[in-house]
XYZ file of C-alpha atoms in Angstrom:
777
model
C -39.714 0.348 -16.496
C -43.434 0.796 -17.277
C -45.853 -1.853 -16.037
C -49.598 -2.442 -15.741
C -50.757 -2.701 -19.385
C -50.649 -5.239 -22.179
C -47.950 -4.615 -24.772
C -47.901 -5.590 -28.402
C -45.095 -8.004 -29.233
C -43.214 -5.296 -31.119
C -43.747 -2.497 -28.572
C -40.521 -0.987 -27.316
C -39.644 0.860 -24.141
C -36.794 3.145 -23.207
C -34.427 3.265 -20.244
C -32.022 5.878 -18.968
C -29.196 4.296 -16.956
C -26.413 5.866 -14.903
C -23.539 3.666 -13.714
C -21.120 4.820 -11.024
C -17.916 3.241 -9.821
C -14.657 2.474 -11.607
C -16.161 2.366 -15.097
C -13.762 4.443 -17.182
C -10.517 3.216 -18.667
C -11.587 -0.393 -18.091
C -13.342 -1.208 -21.378
C -16.810 -0.482 -20.035
C -18.248 1.394 -23.018
C -17.209 -1.269 -25.579
C -18.705 -3.861 -23.254
C -21.986 -1.897 -23.100
C -21.929 -1.519 -26.879
C -21.425 -5.260 -27.441
C -24.096 -6.171 -24.896
C -26.594 -3.815 -26.539
C -25.793 -5.236 -29.980
C -26.298 -8.775 -28.745
C -29.718 -7.869 -27.325
C -30.765 -5.851 -30.399
C -31.059 -2.600 -28.460
C -30.665 0.880 -29.889
C -29.431 4.024 -28.148
C -26.071 5.249 -26.908
C -23.461 5.137 -24.142
C -21.009 7.844 -23.083
C -18.537 8.713 -20.357
C -19.272 11.648 -18.101
C -17.239 13.131 -15.306
C -19.618 11.327 -12.942
C -19.577 7.839 -14.451
C -21.247 6.285 -17.514
C -24.633 7.276 -18.965
C -26.723 5.030 -21.183
C -29.970 5.457 -23.078
C -31.393 2.267 -24.533
C -34.554 1.358 -26.450
C -35.747 -2.184 -26.988
C -38.101 -4.981 -26.037
C -38.750 -5.132 -22.248
C -37.202 -8.614 -21.786
C -34.099 -7.459 -23.648
C -33.889 -4.297 -21.551
C -34.178 -6.347 -18.358
C -31.425 -8.695 -19.571
C -29.326 -5.628 -20.449
C -29.546 -4.169 -16.934
C -28.759 -7.543 -15.365
C -25.834 -8.036 -17.754
C -24.299 -4.672 -16.876
C -23.409 -5.965 -13.437
C -23.073 -9.688 -14.095
C -20.865 -9.480 -17.204
C -18.890 -6.275 -16.533
C -15.205 -6.204 -17.567
C -12.832 -7.649 -14.947
C -11.271 -4.281 -14.077
C -14.610 -2.523 -13.578
C -15.984 -1.957 -10.090
C -19.640 -1.031 -10.163
C -20.942 0.751 -7.093
C -24.421 1.675 -8.281
C -26.711 1.335 -11.296
C -29.595 3.841 -11.422
C -32.368 2.954 -13.872
C -35.387 5.030 -14.902
C -37.980 4.709 -17.644
C -38.081 7.204 -20.504
C -39.923 7.603 -23.771
C -38.360 5.852 -26.732
C -36.378 8.074 -29.045
C -36.430 6.298 -32.377
C -32.739 5.422 -32.388
C -31.635 3.538 -35.490
C -28.592 1.884 -33.925
C -26.540 1.728 -30.740
C -23.558 4.084 -30.664
C -20.791 5.363 -28.435
C -20.919 9.114 -27.945
C -18.125 11.532 -27.072
C -17.478 12.106 -23.378
C -19.489 14.779 -21.630
C -17.534 16.933 -19.142
C -19.186 18.185 -15.973
C -17.112 20.465 -13.721
C -19.088 19.430 -10.622
C -19.194 15.668 -11.084
C -16.530 13.081 -10.298
C -15.939 9.384 -10.601
C -13.335 6.924 -9.267
C -10.218 6.240 -11.322
C -8.702 2.846 -12.063
C -5.184 2.145 -10.818
C -2.333 1.004 -13.023
C -2.792 -2.539 -14.299
C -0.214 -5.211 -15.125
C 0.104 -6.347 -18.735
C -2.711 -8.693 -19.821
C -2.198 -12.082 -21.483
C -3.423 -10.822 -24.864
C -0.839 -8.030 -24.949
C 1.834 -10.404 -23.668
C 1.119 -12.780 -26.564
C 1.389 -9.909 -29.049
C 4.620 -8.743 -27.407
C 6.138 -12.158 -28.150
C 4.660 -12.629 -31.635
C 7.162 -11.780 -34.416
C 4.275 -11.261 -36.854
C 2.593 -8.624 -34.708
C 3.305 -4.952 -35.422
C 3.907 -4.394 -31.681
C 6.392 -7.254 -31.398
C 8.779 -6.437 -28.539
C 7.322 -2.961 -28.139
C 7.901 -1.908 -24.495
C 4.676 0.132 -24.229
C 2.107 -2.296 -25.587
C -1.250 -1.993 -23.789
C -4.988 -2.217 -24.310
C -8.231 -1.453 -22.495
C -7.543 -4.319 -20.095
C -4.055 -3.313 -18.986
C -1.435 -0.593 -18.791
C -0.988 2.719 -17.002
C -3.958 4.595 -15.556
C -3.450 6.560 -12.323
C 0.198 7.423 -12.994
C -0.575 9.155 -16.324
C -3.942 10.808 -15.653
C -4.107 14.595 -15.464
C -7.855 15.053 -15.050
C -11.307 13.608 -15.734
C -13.069 12.407 -17.818
C -10.410 9.787 -18.491
C -9.715 10.671 -22.129
C -6.354 10.836 -23.931
C -6.126 14.670 -23.828
C -6.317 14.383 -20.026
C -3.315 12.045 -19.798
C 0.426 12.331 -20.295
C -0.103 10.561 -23.657
C -1.686 13.702 -25.087
C 1.483 14.690 -26.965
C 1.735 11.351 -28.816
C -0.413 11.645 -31.949
C -1.922 8.337 -33.036
C -0.776 6.831 -36.300
C -3.541 5.722 -38.755
C -3.421 2.088 -37.584
C -3.617 2.967 -33.868
C -6.285 5.551 -34.593
C -8.407 2.919 -36.338
C -8.121 0.596 -33.325
C -8.890 3.454 -30.941
C -12.078 4.311 -32.868
C -13.376 0.749 -33.345
C -15.821 -0.343 -30.591
C -15.180 -3.968 -31.504
C -11.422 -3.629 -30.874
C -9.998 -4.210 -27.413
C -8.005 -0.985 -27.832
C -11.139 1.094 -28.308
C -10.504 4.272 -26.312
C -7.531 2.705 -24.535
C -6.006 6.068 -23.686
C -2.317 4.963 -23.550
C -2.595 3.061 -26.850
C 0.561 3.362 -28.962
C 2.901 1.477 -31.246
C 6.545 1.813 -32.367
C 5.459 4.278 -35.053
C 3.599 6.789 -32.885
C 4.296 6.046 -29.234
C 6.972 6.412 -26.567
C 10.361 4.799 -27.041
C 13.257 3.634 -24.884
C 16.936 4.423 -24.928
C 19.998 3.624 -22.851
C 22.287 6.357 -21.666
C 25.383 6.613 -19.544
C 27.000 9.797 -18.280
C 24.068 11.790 -19.653
C 24.461 10.731 -23.277
C 22.175 8.285 -25.172
C 24.088 5.346 -26.597
C 21.418 2.882 -27.797
C 17.738 3.063 -28.713
C 14.866 0.576 -28.962
C 15.782 -3.102 -29.036
C 19.500 -2.272 -28.991
C 18.974 -0.346 -25.752
C 17.223 -3.347 -24.178
C 19.996 -5.734 -25.171
C 22.704 -3.340 -23.957
C 20.872 -2.970 -20.646
C 20.703 -6.759 -20.270
C 24.442 -7.052 -20.944
C 25.157 -4.524 -18.209
C 22.973 -6.399 -15.732
C 24.702 -9.678 -16.596
C 28.026 -7.959 -15.837
C 26.836 -6.974 -12.350
C 26.222 -3.302 -13.172
C 23.532 -1.205 -11.500
C 20.852 -0.019 -13.900
C 18.311 2.751 -13.299
C 15.098 1.687 -15.076
C 12.210 4.062 -15.685
C 9.071 2.083 -14.974
C 5.368 2.756 -14.521
C 5.280 4.927 -11.405
C 8.936 5.851 -11.102
C 12.480 4.586 -11.462
C 13.806 1.301 -10.139
C 17.408 0.422 -9.429
C 18.089 -3.026 -10.865
C 21.001 -5.380 -10.316
C 21.716 -9.124 -10.440
C 20.054 -10.551 -7.295
C 22.258 -13.656 -7.359
C 25.515 -11.678 -7.231
C 26.420 -10.773 -3.607
C 29.043 -8.252 -4.736
C 26.572 -6.441 -6.976
C 23.980 -6.354 -4.177
C 26.589 -4.983 -1.776
C 27.566 -2.229 -4.235
C 23.920 -1.222 -4.484
C 23.630 -1.126 -0.684
C 26.690 1.090 -0.389
C 25.546 3.516 -3.058
C 21.917 3.672 -1.916
C 22.942 4.001 1.769
C 20.689 1.069 2.653
C 22.605 -1.016 5.155
C 20.361 -3.992 5.934
C 16.786 -3.294 4.841
C 15.507 -5.922 2.405
C 15.410 -5.361 -1.339
C 12.531 -6.557 -3.504
C 13.360 -8.986 -6.275
C 11.707 -9.566 -9.663
C 11.672 -12.976 -11.330
C 10.397 -13.788 -14.824
C 7.644 -16.269 -13.957
C 5.973 -18.225 -11.181
C 8.157 -21.270 -11.763
C 11.278 -19.197 -11.123
C 9.794 -17.810 -7.916
C 8.994 -21.341 -6.731
C 12.658 -22.254 -7.112
C 13.469 -19.687 -4.438
C 10.327 -19.415 -2.286
C 7.789 -21.677 -0.610
C 4.418 -20.682 -2.040
C 0.888 -21.525 -0.984
C -2.199 -20.959 -3.094
C -2.739 -17.544 -1.501
C 0.765 -16.362 -2.435
C 0.367 -17.634 -5.996
C -2.928 -15.801 -6.371
C -1.439 -12.554 -5.047
C 1.610 -12.788 -7.294
C -0.481 -13.431 -10.404
C -3.182 -10.846 -9.721
C -3.357 -7.972 -12.183
C -2.025 -5.619 -9.465
C 1.329 -7.485 -9.588
C 2.461 -6.464 -6.088
C 5.550 -7.398 -4.156
C 4.551 -10.438 -2.080
C 6.408 -11.469 1.070
C 7.076 -15.200 0.783
C 9.057 -17.702 2.837
C 12.516 -18.245 1.364
C 13.670 -21.749 0.459
C 16.823 -22.748 2.348
C 18.539 -23.697 -0.929
C 17.746 -20.441 -2.759
C 20.736 -19.041 -4.635
C 19.525 -15.447 -4.304
C 22.162 -13.489 -2.384
C 21.638 -13.769 1.370
C 22.518 -10.075 1.648
C 19.332 -9.241 -0.245
C 17.289 -9.703 2.974
C 19.779 -10.222 5.826
C 18.423 -11.620 9.068
C 15.101 -12.547 7.486
C 13.462 -15.825 6.551
C 11.430 -14.239 3.755
C 11.892 -12.597 0.374
C 9.813 -9.847 -1.202
C 9.214 -11.132 -4.730
C 7.207 -9.941 -7.721
C 6.510 -10.803 -11.329
C 7.136 -8.368 -14.193
C 4.115 -6.123 -14.677
C 4.997 -3.937 -17.676
C 6.067 -5.030 -21.151
C 9.391 -3.284 -20.530
C 9.982 -5.471 -17.447
C 9.105 -8.622 -19.409
C 11.611 -7.733 -22.105
C 14.290 -6.775 -19.614
C 14.084 -9.946 -17.514
C 13.248 -12.593 -20.134
C 15.163 -15.815 -19.425
C 18.315 -16.501 -21.409
C 21.558 -18.383 -20.931
C 24.000 -16.310 -18.908
C 21.375 -13.795 -17.812
C 20.429 -13.468 -14.116
C 17.290 -15.374 -13.149
C 16.377 -12.702 -10.612
C 16.869 -8.946 -10.482
C 16.786 -6.649 -7.502
C 14.087 -4.067 -8.258
C 14.221 -1.429 -5.574
C 12.900 2.113 -5.636
C 15.073 4.564 -7.547
C 16.023 6.989 -4.803
C 18.489 7.672 -2.082
C 17.372 6.248 1.249
C 14.330 8.151 2.641
C 13.842 10.363 -0.447
C 10.882 10.064 -2.874
C 11.210 7.740 -5.846
C 12.474 9.566 -8.953
C 9.958 9.987 -11.798
C 11.324 12.667 -14.138
C 14.214 11.946 -16.505
C 16.179 15.078 -15.635
C 15.566 14.553 -11.930
C 16.764 10.945 -12.235
C 19.926 12.010 -14.047
C 20.713 14.359 -11.202
C 19.755 12.264 -8.168
C 20.540 8.737 -9.373
C 23.819 9.406 -11.176
C 25.879 8.473 -8.072
C 23.876 5.241 -7.725
C 23.492 3.857 -11.253
C 26.030 2.854 -13.884
C 23.533 3.495 -16.703
C 19.910 4.521 -17.315
C 17.198 2.764 -19.301
C 14.971 5.741 -20.085
C 11.703 6.355 -21.883
C 9.743 9.445 -22.857
C 6.262 8.666 -21.504
C 5.867 11.187 -18.659
C 4.876 9.959 -15.182
C 2.432 12.350 -13.568
C 2.003 10.568 -10.202
C 4.871 8.725 -8.541
C 3.641 5.368 -7.313
C 5.789 2.828 -5.476
C 5.164 -0.903 -5.701
C 2.540 -2.287 -3.352
C 3.640 -4.864 -0.753
C 1.383 -7.684 0.447
C 1.491 -10.781 2.595
C -1.059 -13.515 2.946
C -2.701 -14.298 6.254
C -5.388 -16.884 6.813
C -5.515 -17.478 3.055
C -6.343 -13.863 2.241
C -4.545 -10.646 1.382
C -2.812 -8.794 4.219
C -1.515 -5.424 2.909
C 1.747 -3.891 4.109
C 1.930 -1.058 1.554
C -1.019 -0.013 -0.610
C 0.113 1.840 -3.708
C 0.561 0.791 -7.367
C -2.285 -1.433 -8.537
C -4.566 -0.350 -5.675
C -4.443 3.447 -5.410
C -6.638 5.327 -5.985
C -9.418 2.715 -5.716
C -11.692 4.095 -2.989
C -12.619 2.499 0.303
C -16.370 2.694 0.839
C -17.207 4.445 4.105
C -20.242 2.960 5.852
C -22.048 6.314 5.606
C -21.912 9.534 3.591
C -19.889 12.317 5.151
C -18.712 15.872 4.442
C -15.431 16.037 2.540
C -12.513 15.656 4.961
C -8.768 15.535 4.439
C -7.022 13.012 6.679
C -3.473 14.389 6.780
C -1.939 11.105 7.900
C 1.031 10.391 10.188
C 4.801 10.868 9.890
C 5.972 7.375 8.944
C 4.629 5.409 5.961
C 2.468 8.409 5.213
C -0.639 8.289 3.127
C -3.345 10.926 3.106
C -7.052 10.359 2.583
C -9.770 12.465 0.946
C -13.412 11.519 0.939
C -16.287 12.589 -1.215
C -19.550 11.398 0.319
C -19.002 7.686 1.021
C -15.925 7.348 -1.220
C -12.683 7.508 0.770
C -9.738 7.947 -1.587
C -6.658 6.666 0.206
C -3.566 8.009 -1.516
C -0.632 6.132 -2.928
C 2.302 5.543 -0.570
C 4.057 8.849 0.161
C 6.737 7.545 2.545
C 8.280 8.950 5.689
C 7.656 12.689 5.987
C 11.102 13.537 7.256
C 12.516 15.843 4.568
C 11.572 18.652 2.224
C 11.467 16.486 -0.918
C 8.927 14.071 0.566
C 6.857 16.941 1.945
C 6.673 18.470 -1.547
C 5.576 15.102 -2.956
C 2.906 15.002 -0.240
C 1.630 18.500 -1.072
C 1.574 17.736 -4.798
C -0.285 14.486 -4.199
C -2.999 16.202 -2.154
C -3.464 18.914 -4.774
C -3.691 16.337 -7.573
C -6.329 14.186 -5.856
C -8.373 17.270 -5.003
C -8.345 18.247 -8.700
C -8.932 14.718 -9.911
C -11.948 14.051 -7.710
C -13.115 17.685 -7.672
C -13.227 17.866 -3.922
C -12.253 20.551 -1.451
C -12.086 19.473 2.171
C -14.536 21.026 4.583
C -12.381 19.969 7.536
C -8.918 18.539 8.169
C -8.161 15.654 10.531
C -4.646 15.346 11.919
C -2.425 13.355 14.268
C -1.941 14.759 17.766
C 1.865 14.669 17.559
C 2.817 18.364 17.333
C 6.087 17.823 15.454
C 4.800 15.729 12.558
C 5.123 17.537 9.229
C 1.663 16.304 8.260
C 0.266 17.851 11.444
C 1.994 21.153 10.685
C 0.616 21.061 7.143
C -2.880 20.488 8.544
C -2.621 23.457 10.934
C -1.130 25.794 8.328
C -3.707 24.932 5.718
C -6.638 25.082 8.127
C -5.547 28.527 9.262
C -5.048 29.845 5.724
C -8.391 28.475 4.456
C -10.474 28.887 7.601
C -11.176 25.153 7.912
C -12.131 23.257 11.075
C -9.351 21.108 12.583
C -10.105 17.742 14.159
C -7.330 16.100 16.150
C -7.422 12.296 16.167
C -5.360 10.207 18.560
C -3.035 7.924 16.623
C -4.223 4.567 17.957
C -7.866 5.555 17.800
C -7.255 6.235 14.092
C -5.693 2.777 13.675
C -8.786 1.083 15.101
C -11.208 3.338 13.207
C -9.437 2.423 9.951
C -10.057 -1.252 10.680
C -13.689 -0.546 11.505
C -14.215 1.501 8.342
C -12.665 -0.969 5.924
C -14.921 -3.689 7.333
C -17.983 -1.479 6.929
C -19.004 -1.281 10.597
C -21.903 1.175 11.103
C -21.448 4.581 12.696
C -22.706 3.469 16.118
C -20.535 0.339 16.372
C -18.138 -0.344 19.245
C -15.168 -2.703 19.245
C -12.322 -3.815 21.436
C -9.362 -2.285 19.617
C -5.929 -3.792 20.197
C -3.544 -1.158 18.812
C 0.079 -2.264 18.994
C 2.833 -0.238 17.334
C 6.062 1.631 17.892
C 5.098 5.263 18.344
C 1.910 7.243 18.770
C 1.388 10.460 20.702
C -0.904 9.839 23.667
C -3.388 12.273 25.120
C -1.420 12.233 28.396
C 1.740 13.406 26.621
C 3.482 10.020 26.738
C 4.280 7.766 23.790
C 1.593 5.109 23.427
C 1.789 1.869 21.481
C 0.485 -1.007 23.601
C -3.191 -0.048 23.840
C -6.468 -1.894 24.325
C -9.329 0.491 23.618
C -13.090 0.373 23.780
C -13.516 2.245 20.520
C -16.255 3.691 18.398
C -15.753 6.093 15.532
C -16.417 9.265 17.522
C -14.472 8.362 20.663
C -12.683 5.732 22.716
C -11.843 4.661 26.249
C -8.382 3.399 27.143
C -9.141 0.119 28.948
C -5.666 -1.437 29.207
C -2.157 -0.474 28.229
C 1.381 -1.706 28.535
C 3.194 -0.472 31.614
C 4.983 2.781 30.669
C 8.770 2.904 31.007
C 11.310 5.601 30.128
C 12.918 5.774 26.680
C 16.482 6.638 27.697
C 17.859 9.019 25.119
C 14.463 9.440 23.422
C 14.926 8.695 19.688
C 18.299 7.086 20.445
C 16.330 4.337 22.214
C 14.637 3.516 18.911
C 17.958 3.211 17.073
C 19.696 1.348 19.922
C 17.410 -1.343 21.391
C 19.900 -2.047 24.174
C 18.677 1.192 25.747
C 15.096 -0.106 25.911
C 16.433 -3.404 27.213
C 18.150 -1.598 30.097
C 15.004 0.391 30.827
C 12.874 -2.739 30.965
C 15.481 -4.597 33.026
C 15.305 -1.852 35.635
C 11.483 -1.798 35.558
C 11.414 -5.590 36.012
C 13.923 -5.501 38.878
C 16.598 -7.422 36.943
C 20.231 -6.435 37.652
C 22.364 -5.178 34.761
C 24.787 -8.086 34.860
C 27.563 -8.335 32.297
C 26.435 -11.703 30.960
C 23.435 -10.068 29.266
C 24.121 -9.037 25.648
C 22.420 -5.640 26.020
C 24.532 -4.754 29.048
C 27.646 -5.817 27.186
C 26.630 -3.768 24.127
C 26.092 -0.622 26.187
C 29.672 -0.453 27.399
C 30.811 1.512 30.431
C 29.930 4.888 28.943
C 26.488 3.797 27.771
C 25.666 2.166 31.097
C 26.653 5.272 33.009
C 24.608 7.541 30.731
C 21.465 5.402 30.856
C 21.789 4.850 34.600
C 21.729 8.638 35.038
C 18.733 8.991 32.704
C 16.788 6.419 34.707
C 17.757 7.725 38.141
C 14.682 9.423 39.655
C 16.992 11.807 41.519
C 18.665 13.014 38.343
C 17.331 16.089 36.475
C 17.823 14.092 33.278
C 15.205 11.524 34.328
C 12.331 13.963 33.877
C 13.496 14.692 30.321
C 13.150 11.098 29.123
C 9.812 10.368 27.401
C 7.817 7.477 28.786
C 6.355 4.869 26.477
C 3.778 2.100 26.600
C 4.854 0.920 23.156
C 4.683 -2.773 22.297
C 7.137 -2.080 19.473
C 9.700 -0.872 21.978
C 9.042 -3.929 24.167
C 9.746 -6.196 21.188
C 12.972 -4.234 20.613
C 13.988 -4.847 24.217
C 13.162 -8.553 24.078
C 15.093 -8.983 20.822
C 18.096 -7.207 22.324
C 17.987 -9.290 25.520
C 17.784 -12.458 23.410
C 20.993 -11.386 21.648
C 19.364 -10.727 18.276
C 20.264 -7.071 17.688
C 21.492 -4.135 19.790
C 21.402 -1.454 17.067
C 19.069 -1.027 14.111
C 19.367 0.850 10.847
C 15.737 0.595 9.706
C 12.382 0.639 11.441
C 11.493 -2.504 13.461
C 14.665 -4.338 12.378
C 15.196 -5.968 15.779
C 11.615 -7.213 15.964
C 11.682 -8.469 12.352
C 14.843 -10.482 12.975
C 13.439 -11.732 16.314
C 10.372 -13.069 14.473
C 12.562 -14.621 11.766
C 14.319 -16.985 14.210
C 11.088 -18.165 15.912
C 10.607 -21.926 16.269
C 6.900 -22.544 15.527
C 6.985 -25.967 17.192
C 7.794 -24.514 20.639
C 4.658 -24.610 22.882
C 6.029 -22.669 25.855
C 5.294 -19.054 26.696
C 6.303 -16.219 28.991
C 3.320 -14.850 30.889
C 2.374 -11.182 31.024
C 0.811 -9.891 34.232
C -2.407 -7.876 34.092
C -3.165 -5.708 37.099
C -5.937 -3.153 36.904
C -5.447 -1.363 33.581
C -1.729 -2.194 33.349
C -0.185 -4.975 31.274
C 3.174 -5.719 32.881
C 5.731 -7.826 30.978
C 8.134 -8.002 33.946
C 7.439 -11.723 34.636
C 7.980 -12.516 30.956
C 11.286 -10.628 30.880
C 12.473 -12.332 34.058
C 11.894 -15.736 32.459
C 13.440 -14.601 29.180
C 16.623 -13.527 30.973
C 16.720 -16.786 32.922
C 16.406 -18.776 29.698
C 19.094 -16.704 28.046
C 21.458 -17.374 30.941
C 20.606 -21.090 30.767
C 21.668 -21.208 27.119
C 18.175 -21.651 25.650
C 18.393 -20.976 21.895
C 17.094 -17.671 20.578
C 14.572 -19.572 18.431
C 12.900 -20.950 21.581
C 13.121 -17.622 23.410
C 11.461 -15.888 20.484
C 8.648 -18.444 20.311
C 7.964 -18.207 24.053
C 7.930 -14.421 23.977
C 5.607 -14.224 20.963
C 3.211 -16.787 22.417
C 3.201 -14.985 25.749
C 2.286 -11.663 24.121
C -0.479 -13.367 22.117
C -1.973 -15.000 25.211
C -1.676 -11.716 27.100
C -3.700 -9.927 24.421
C -6.338 -12.669 24.576
C -6.571 -12.259 28.362
C -7.104 -8.508 28.241
C -9.702 -8.915 25.468
C -11.592 -11.350 27.668
C -11.455 -8.877 30.538
C -12.630 -6.118 28.218
C -15.557 -8.240 27.011
C -16.570 -8.992 30.611
C -16.604 -5.265 31.384
C -18.291 -4.039 28.199
C -20.181 -6.986 26.619
C -18.385 -6.118 23.322
C -17.158 -9.222 21.483
C -15.693 -7.784 18.266
C -11.928 -7.243 18.240
C -10.008 -5.100 15.738
C -6.236 -5.709 15.511
C -4.309 -2.749 14.129
C -0.923 -1.078 14.359
C 2.477 -1.910 12.907
C 3.284 -4.677 15.404
C 0.519 -6.722 13.750
C 2.691 -6.918 10.616
C 4.359 -9.654 12.655
C 2.542 -12.593 11.076
C 3.844 -15.039 13.690
C 2.145 -12.971 16.393
C -0.987 -12.710 14.267
C -1.100 -16.476 13.714
C -0.858 -17.060 17.455
C -3.406 -14.430 18.469
C -6.270 -14.659 15.960
C -7.106 -18.381 16.374
C -6.916 -18.043 20.160
C -9.370 -15.138 20.122
C -11.736 -16.962 17.771
C -11.604 -20.058 19.954
C -12.911 -17.908 22.818
C -15.848 -16.648 20.792
C -14.546 -13.296 19.553
C -15.235 -11.913 16.100
C -11.767 -10.813 14.940
C -11.230 -8.168 12.256
C -7.800 -7.791 10.684
C -6.814 -5.489 7.851
C -7.577 -6.622 4.298
C -7.822 -3.341 2.352
C -5.409 -0.947 4.079
C -2.193 -1.664 5.995
C -2.193 -2.368 9.719
C 0.791 -0.030 9.925
C 0.657 3.767 9.684
C -0.259 3.542 5.986
C -3.885 3.115 7.076
C -4.027 5.861 9.710
C -5.336 8.583 7.373
C -8.441 6.503 6.580
C -9.099 6.220 10.315
C -8.650 9.979 10.724
C -11.329 10.611 8.094
C -13.724 8.108 9.689
C -13.289 9.597 13.180
C -13.633 13.174 11.934
C -16.742 12.267 9.907
C -18.367 10.693 12.965
C -17.558 13.688 15.152
C -18.865 16.144 12.571
C -22.106 14.185 12.386
C -22.410 14.781 16.136
C -21.429 18.436 15.862
C -17.955 17.896 17.310
C -14.635 19.525 16.327
C -11.477 20.880 17.967
């Protein structure tokens, strides 16, 4: 803005403004238009592929108020990263207008995620006088699909899957009116011109529109399984209060014990089944509408088989108009519906109608379909609260592809991610775009979804990686993809140790500078170590570019390799031998092994046997929790990841003050004393709830001790907690206050999961730091 001379009262000046961030598809241009009108400015605003551009003429005080208002009054879904302002000569504009978008093949800008239905649209949905009354695809600038329908940028209707739905005159008038909240709402539609729903069974449509909704509700009330096409894919829905219906779903989906998510119509209904604090209420009601893990009320009538062996329920509110219509309360209709991903166990969620008919036909009794195409599959996000704030377990719908801001600008890098809970990450300068949840990369279908997702984000953000970062495990499909692509495109490869990536992800999301160092406590189930063993109980002195392994859990054999993950009694036997505890028959893990199992494992652990050298060794805290849970009699076999540890946490008595001590000697953390006391308590008839509490508290105090030793050796007082074991909120609640009480600054995950869903962000951060130092593989 010009300064230094006296202006006449009517003298005008001009500004050119460029706004970057999430400023498209969130009502930003109508907001700018209204703000300019209010301040009597003239000029224009338009979308570009790189953000929003504005030229404005007016009185200097009004221009100053305009710039301040852009940030202070921005729409709730906007995320402004930067506002660049420069003076320009006035242009004699007669009014303020909204111009057509300007494409730029080199520019990019962040994209908003999908947004739950807003209160205004919900009111219209329920208003019999409104022309969109009970229309399942009602939306406006403040809500509705974004990421799942976008094909390219700028975010305009021709670049979305709505491009084939021609607007009717009434919708077109709303779309073109800057004063209307549906101005340039790209998915805008109505019953006349938009998508529609129908119900079909055995491949043939039987009802459409409202009749389809009512028929679907009747089927759910009868205990039938319904495949429902949602925002980012299909759900399988069934009455959550009917144990027989839940069991049928388990049998068909091949999901033996893993918890199902449940949808309830409103917060009051959730409070009838769950104990909620203010943090849980806020998470449930946020526009992201995630699944939130909440403590189950003892008197809840939701089927116990929905989350067997757990003290919590994963609950969510309806987030699309279709969900609201499907689950609206009525006499004789279930208060709660299972809403689980529409797929067979371990396969990607179905998104396409024909694909769903083929893959979900053995699972569902009927299909509630619609004809709005889904371009990007996007599972529901899963959150917990910790310390009154968000603690993410799965970051997907409602969050992806919002970027994480790296603390510095870096060359474009693809973080290929790990095997389990895969996400990938692409950065452009300081924007790190963490993908939606891909899942476990263990089959061809998920690998194809992974490849498609990478290609889409590269197109969307107009970025080509200049290097690829990958996990050191040679058998991971993501690692193989990284090597194959790097070879075909001549790209540098940067290998990043799994637990280093965990800690770097925590550092990056908290904005630590490139030269920072932390004490990283990385606890998980599996991560390939640089010595060829399986790590997972690691205390690192970590920066972005490198790390030093200060302490680690004592390594023990995994008898039977992957079989030891599925059968925790094997890890229990391994730890019993390491701790010098005889395999007596009164221990549940010894009993579970049976004669044949005992003989096989004894041979695998015998140093004189050739088989002993073939058993991988692990320092994994996840495997130690498996062993402790098995020895406590909780579970000897699992059918989903971390089941034994989850059920061990669920029985914990928080009032128990005792603990089992870990022994720290040199760089080794040895749980043998803790296991000896655990076995003694088990033999003395101490309840599993007390055993669990003492074990958890002992691990927490052990981590505090090694952090204190690390601080004494390094003078570093910032601790990052990362890795899947830290999804154990009981352990987190014991560890974090104890560390803070001893003067540590403790960083836990708030933007990306502590589990492997955050690893790809850490890979990008490590690779970026190494490239800045000239390092690569």
